Amino acid sequence: MADERKALIAAACHFYQRGWMVGTAGNLSARSANGGFWITASGRHKGELDELDFIRLDLDGMVLEAPDVAARPSAETSIHQAIYRCFPEAGAIYHVHSVEANVVSHWAADGRLRLPALEMLKGLGRWEAEPAVDLPVFENLPHVPDIARRIEAQLQEAPPAVPALLIHLHGATVWGPSPRAALHHTELLEYIFRFMVTARMAGLGGTQ
Ligand SMILES: [Zn+2]
């Protein structure tokens, strides 16, 4: 297997070991050199993926390649389509369900979560001193395409300050120009979430 699935399998394993993709939760995708994007199939364990656990789709969701005929695309495929359509430079998208992402989603106001001005923001593309970065936070609607529609409409209007978004009490979605960049961005954002939870537990003020 010499395609993008290899990087996605390695990333899923990495996230699974950190408890961010327990069981079948979460999904990963990467644009394919052959067109469209590979995405994890629905209901597959993220610690044990192989090349049969992916489907290649075009940006409208049409199946281009399905190595396992029984596989169905991730239930959250529409969110990946929305992000690829908004950001031609996005090469990979990772969606993880960490405990910290869900805790910090409680602290959002007016659909935004202010991130602390940590050094880590440089890795997410914010190099200015004390950056004021708001992460967009979306309601977790029962019908995923409804969330995807809201994401696409809002991100087209106002691209986020960092390549990421949060869904309330659900998880984070992070992207980057390559699978490697998306992995780094996911780790950095999750570090920031852990810092926010830890800082609040320690009673530190001025961290959000
Ligand atoms: Zn999810």
mmCIF file of C-alpha atoms and ligand atoms in Angstrom:
data_model
loop_
_atom_site.group_PDB
_atom_site.id
_atom_site.type_symbol
_atom_site.label_atom_id
_atom_site.label_comp_id
_atom_site.label_asym_id
_atom_site.label_seq_id
_atom_site.Cartn_x
_atom_site.Cartn_y
_atom_site.Cartn_z
ATOM 1 C CA MET A 1 0.000 0.000 0.000
ATOM 2 C CA ALA A 2 1.774 3.158 -1.168
ATOM 3 C CA ASP A 3 -0.972 5.715 -0.802
ATOM 4 C CA GLU A 4 -2.290 8.184 1.764
ATOM 5 C CA ARG A 5 -3.973 5.440 3.801
ATOM 6 C CA LYS A 6 -0.639 4.489 5.335
ATOM 7 C CA ALA A 7 -0.295 7.896 7.043
ATOM 8 C CA LEU A 8 -3.934 7.776 8.168
ATOM 9 C CA ILE A 9 -3.493 4.331 9.750
ATOM 10 C CA ALA A 10 -0.390 5.545 11.626
ATOM 11 C CA ALA A 11 -2.193 8.695 12.820
ATOM 12 C CA ALA A 12 -5.240 6.695 13.982
ATOM 13 C CA CYS A 13 -2.993 4.344 15.947
ATOM 14 C CA HIS A 14 -1.250 7.319 17.550
ATOM 15 C CA PHE A 15 -4.552 8.981 18.515
ATOM 16 C CA TYR A 16 -6.042 5.698 19.722
ATOM 17 C CA GLN A 17 -3.099 5.186 22.072
ATOM 18 C CA ARG A 18 -3.708 8.662 23.519
ATOM 19 C CA GLY A 19 -7.382 7.885 24.187
ATOM 20 C CA TRP A 20 -8.614 10.375 21.576
ATOM 21 C CA MET A 21 -10.169 7.726 19.299
ATOM 22 C CA VAL A 22 -11.497 5.072 21.637
ATOM 23 C CA GLY A 23 -13.434 2.206 20.094
ATOM 24 C CA THR A 24 -14.741 3.253 16.703
ATOM 25 C CA ALA A 25 -14.927 6.971 17.574
ATOM 26 C CA GLY A 26 -13.386 9.646 15.362
ATOM 27 C CA ASN A 27 -12.524 9.699 11.687
ATOM 28 C CA LEU A 28 -9.628 10.608 9.431
ATOM 29 C CA SER A 29 -9.258 11.586 5.814
ATOM 30 C CA ALA A 30 -6.609 12.713 3.325
ATOM 31 C CA ARG A 31 -6.797 13.973 -0.229
ATOM 32 C CA SER A 32 -5.649 11.333 -2.691
ATOM 33 C CA ALA A 33 -3.123 11.841 -5.486
ATOM 34 C CA ASN A 34 -5.607 9.832 -7.579
ATOM 35 C CA GLY A 35 -8.421 12.327 -6.956
ATOM 36 C CA GLY A 36 -10.935 12.877 -4.166
ATOM 37 C CA PHE A 37 -10.053 11.812 -0.629
ATOM 38 C CA TRP A 38 -9.666 8.645 1.411
ATOM 39 C CA ILE A 39 -11.800 8.515 4.578
ATOM 40 C CA THR A 40 -12.229 5.918 7.302
ATOM 41 C CA ALA A 41 -15.170 3.576 6.899
ATOM 42 C CA SER A 42 -17.918 3.708 9.497
ATOM 43 C CA GLY A 43 -17.677 1.535 12.603
ATOM 44 C CA ARG A 44 -14.038 0.442 12.288
ATOM 45 C CA HIS A 45 -11.812 0.228 15.374
ATOM 46 C CA LYS A 46 -9.269 3.051 15.157
ATOM 47 C CA GLY A 47 -6.492 1.086 16.832
ATOM 48 C CA GLU A 48 -6.668 -1.710 14.237
ATOM 49 C CA LEU A 49 -7.221 -0.082 10.840
ATOM 50 C CA ASP A 50 -5.930 -1.587 7.618
ATOM 51 C CA GLU A 51 -6.251 -0.567 3.968
ATOM 52 C CA LEU A 52 -9.698 -2.172 3.674
ATOM 53 C CA ASP A 53 -11.071 0.220 6.283
ATOM 54 C CA PHE A 54 -11.108 3.224 3.924
ATOM 55 C CA ILE A 55 -13.224 4.501 1.061
ATOM 56 C CA ARG A 56 -12.177 7.010 -1.603
ATOM 57 C CA LEU A 57 -14.827 9.622 -2.385
ATOM 58 C CA ASP A 58 -15.070 12.755 -4.478
ATOM 59 C CA LEU A 59 -15.952 16.089 -2.857
ATOM 60 C CA ASP A 60 -19.659 15.461 -3.497
ATOM 61 C CA GLY A 61 -19.523 12.124 -1.648
ATOM 62 C CA MET A 62 -19.577 9.848 -4.711
ATOM 63 C CA VAL A 63 -17.644 6.608 -4.174
ATOM 64 C CA LEU A 64 -14.506 6.418 -6.341
ATOM 65 C CA GLU A 65 -12.931 3.344 -4.749
ATOM 66 C CA ALA A 66 -14.120 0.907 -2.067
ATOM 67 C CA PRO A 67 -11.623 -1.884 -1.358
ATOM 68 C CA ASP A 68 -14.193 -3.548 0.954
ATOM 69 C CA VAL A 69 -17.603 -3.609 -0.740
ATOM 70 C CA ALA A 70 -19.315 -3.820 2.670
ATOM 71 C CA ALA A 71 -17.676 -0.596 3.881
ATOM 72 C CA ARG A 72 -19.707 2.567 4.361
ATOM 73 C CA PRO A 73 -18.108 6.008 4.634
ATOM 74 C CA SER A 74 -17.822 7.575 8.078
ATOM 75 C CA ALA A 75 -21.094 9.015 9.375
ATOM 76 C CA GLU A 76 -19.294 12.360 9.561
ATOM 77 C CA THR A 77 -18.076 12.400 5.953
ATOM 78 C CA SER A 78 -20.133 15.516 5.182
ATOM 79 C CA ILE A 79 -17.987 17.537 7.609
ATOM 80 C CA HIS A 80 -14.812 16.486 5.766
ATOM 81 C CA GLN A 81 -16.403 17.418 2.424
ATOM 82 C CA ALA A 82 -17.349 20.840 3.813
ATOM 83 C CA ILE A 83 -13.792 21.545 4.983
ATOM 84 C CA TYR A 84 -12.165 20.355 1.737
ATOM 85 C CA ARG A 85 -14.557 22.551 -0.230
ATOM 86 C CA CYS A 86 -13.803 25.594 1.963
ATOM 87 C CA PHE A 87 -10.020 25.140 2.024
ATOM 88 C CA PRO A 88 -8.327 23.905 -1.169
ATOM 89 C CA GLU A 89 -5.048 23.861 0.783
ATOM 90 C CA ALA A 90 -6.384 21.304 3.311
ATOM 91 C CA GLY A 91 -4.698 17.975 2.530
ATOM 92 C CA ALA A 92 -5.833 15.959 5.556
ATOM 93 C CA ILE A 93 -8.510 16.243 8.246
ATOM 94 C CA TYR A 94 -8.540 14.504 11.623
ATOM 95 C CA HIS A 95 -11.544 14.370 13.932
ATOM 96 C CA VAL A 96 -10.877 13.188 17.487
ATOM 97 C CA HIS A 97 -13.022 12.762 20.604
ATOM 98 C CA SER A 98 -10.835 13.623 23.579
ATOM 99 C CA VAL A 99 -12.141 14.178 27.091
ATOM 100 C CA GLU A 100 -10.478 17.614 27.190
ATOM 101 C CA ALA A 101 -12.086 18.780 23.926
ATOM 102 C CA ASN A 102 -15.467 18.044 25.467
ATOM 103 C CA VAL A 103 -14.673 19.745 28.765
ATOM 104 C CA VAL A 104 -13.436 22.962 27.132
ATOM 105 C CA SER A 105 -16.462 23.063 24.818
ATOM 106 C CA HIS A 106 -18.448 24.048 27.941
ATOM 107 C CA TRP A 107 -16.494 27.305 28.102
ATOM 108 C CA ALA A 108 -17.493 28.522 24.648
ATOM 109 C CA ALA A 109 -19.621 31.663 24.367
ATOM 110 C CA ASP A 110 -21.482 32.883 21.276
ATOM 111 C CA GLY A 111 -20.101 30.009 19.225
ATOM 112 C CA ARG A 112 -16.472 30.815 20.027
ATOM 113 C CA LEU A 113 -13.846 29.543 22.416
ATOM 114 C CA ARG A 114 -10.972 31.923 23.195
ATOM 115 C CA LEU A 115 -7.696 29.990 23.299
ATOM 116 C CA PRO A 116 -4.973 30.984 25.764
ATOM 117 C CA ALA A 117 -2.051 32.811 24.118
ATOM 118 C CA LEU A 118 0.342 29.884 24.456
ATOM 119 C CA GLU A 119 3.595 29.466 22.547
ATOM 120 C CA MET A 120 1.977 26.382 20.998
ATOM 121 C CA LEU A 121 -0.178 28.650 18.805
ATOM 122 C CA LYS A 122 2.908 29.280 16.638
ATOM 123 C CA GLY A 123 2.648 25.673 15.456
ATOM 124 C CA LEU A 124 -0.914 26.454 14.394
ATOM 125 C CA GLY A 125 0.247 29.444 12.353
ATOM 126 C CA ARG A 126 -0.176 32.311 14.875
ATOM 127 C CA TRP A 127 3.170 34.034 15.303
ATOM 128 C CA GLU A 128 2.121 37.408 16.723
ATOM 129 C CA ALA A 129 2.727 38.267 20.400
ATOM 130 C CA GLU A 130 -0.249 37.405 22.647
ATOM 131 C CA PRO A 131 -2.546 36.353 19.778
ATOM 132 C CA ALA A 132 -6.303 36.601 20.406
ATOM 133 C CA VAL A 133 -7.460 33.353 18.806
ATOM 134 C CA ASP A 134 -11.077 32.212 18.858
ATOM 135 C CA LEU A 135 -11.919 28.649 17.893
ATOM 136 C CA PRO A 136 -15.334 28.271 16.212
ATOM 137 C CA VAL A 137 -17.658 26.005 18.200
ATOM 138 C CA PHE A 138 -20.696 24.384 16.557
ATOM 139 C CA GLU A 139 -23.806 22.871 18.068
ATOM 140 C CA ASN A 140 -23.873 19.055 17.990
ATOM 141 C CA LEU A 141 -27.035 18.550 15.901
ATOM 142 C CA PRO A 142 -28.404 14.983 15.619
ATOM 143 C CA HIS A 143 -28.227 14.999 11.801
ATOM 144 C CA VAL A 144 -24.535 15.384 10.867
ATOM 145 C CA PRO A 145 -25.150 16.966 7.415
ATOM 146 C CA ASP A 146 -26.899 19.817 9.269
ATOM 147 C CA ILE A 147 -23.687 20.442 11.256
ATOM 148 C CA ALA A 148 -21.691 20.244 8.000
ATOM 149 C CA ARG A 149 -23.940 22.839 6.335
ATOM 150 C CA ARG A 150 -23.447 25.252 9.234
ATOM 151 C CA ILE A 151 -19.693 24.657 9.207
ATOM 152 C CA GLU A 152 -19.405 25.274 5.467
ATOM 153 C CA ALA A 153 -21.518 28.445 5.581
ATOM 154 C CA GLN A 154 -19.648 29.921 8.541
ATOM 155 C CA LEU A 155 -16.107 28.979 7.506
ATOM 156 C CA GLN A 156 -16.608 30.329 3.997
ATOM 157 C CA GLU A 157 -17.733 33.625 5.503
ATOM 158 C CA ALA A 158 -15.119 33.745 8.273
ATOM 159 C CA PRO A 159 -12.156 31.348 8.039
ATOM 160 C CA PRO A 160 -10.939 30.425 11.543
ATOM 161 C CA ALA A 161 -7.700 31.882 12.946
ATOM 162 C CA VAL A 162 -6.292 28.353 13.292
ATOM 163 C CA PRO A 163 -7.101 25.314 11.103
ATOM 164 C CA ALA A 164 -9.542 23.741 13.536
ATOM 165 C CA LEU A 165 -13.056 23.757 14.924
ATOM 166 C CA LEU A 166 -14.907 22.240 17.840
ATOM 167 C CA ILE A 167 -18.338 20.606 18.058
ATOM 168 C CA HIS A 168 -19.977 21.069 21.448
ATOM 169 C CA LEU A 169 -19.712 17.935 23.623
ATOM 170 C CA HIS A 170 -18.476 15.955 20.633
ATOM 171 C CA GLY A 171 -14.872 16.601 19.586
ATOM 172 C CA ALA A 172 -12.348 18.589 17.598
ATOM 173 C CA THR A 173 -11.774 18.626 13.845
ATOM 174 C CA VAL A 174 -8.334 19.730 12.708
ATOM 175 C CA TRP A 175 -6.765 20.027 9.267
ATOM 176 C CA GLY A 176 -3.450 20.755 7.596
ATOM 177 C CA PRO A 177 -1.782 20.760 4.188
ATOM 178 C CA SER A 178 -0.562 17.163 4.658
ATOM 179 C CA PRO A 179 -1.292 14.191 6.924
ATOM 180 C CA ARG A 180 1.867 15.028 8.881
ATOM 181 C CA ALA A 181 0.817 18.680 9.371
ATOM 182 C CA ALA A 182 -2.694 17.649 10.422
ATOM 183 C CA LEU A 183 -1.153 15.290 12.997
ATOM 184 C CA HIS A 184 1.012 18.093 14.403
ATOM 185 C CA HIS A 185 -1.937 20.497 14.486
ATOM 186 C CA THR A 186 -4.105 17.942 16.299
ATOM 187 C CA GLU A 187 -1.425 17.328 18.933
ATOM 188 C CA LEU A 188 -0.931 21.082 19.460
ATOM 189 C CA LEU A 189 -4.636 21.803 19.807
ATOM 190 C CA GLU A 190 -5.109 18.924 22.225
ATOM 191 C CA TYR A 191 -2.148 20.238 24.254
ATOM 192 C CA ILE A 192 -3.899 23.625 24.465
ATOM 193 C CA PHE A 193 -7.121 21.929 25.611
ATOM 194 C CA ARG A 194 -5.203 19.984 28.286
ATOM 195 C CA PHE A 195 -3.581 23.208 29.430
ATOM 196 C CA MET A 196 -6.981 24.918 29.694
ATOM 197 C CA VAL A 197 -8.437 22.094 31.793
ATOM 198 C CA THR A 198 -5.338 21.879 34.000
ATOM 199 C CA ALA A 199 -5.146 25.666 34.448
ATOM 200 C CA ARG A 200 -8.752 25.833 35.541
ATOM 201 C CA MET A 201 -8.294 22.942 37.973
ATOM 202 C CA ALA A 202 -5.256 24.749 39.395
ATOM 203 C CA GLY A 203 -7.322 27.910 39.812
ATOM 204 C CA LEU A 204 -5.141 29.967 37.459
ATOM 205 C CA GLY A 205 -6.864 33.107 36.250
ATOM 206 C CA GLY A 206 -6.420 34.823 32.915
ATOM 207 C CA THR A 207 -5.782 31.634 30.997
ATOM 208 C CA GLN A 208 -8.895 31.808 28.824
HETATM 209 ZN ZN ZN B 1 -17.372 12.568 15.880
#
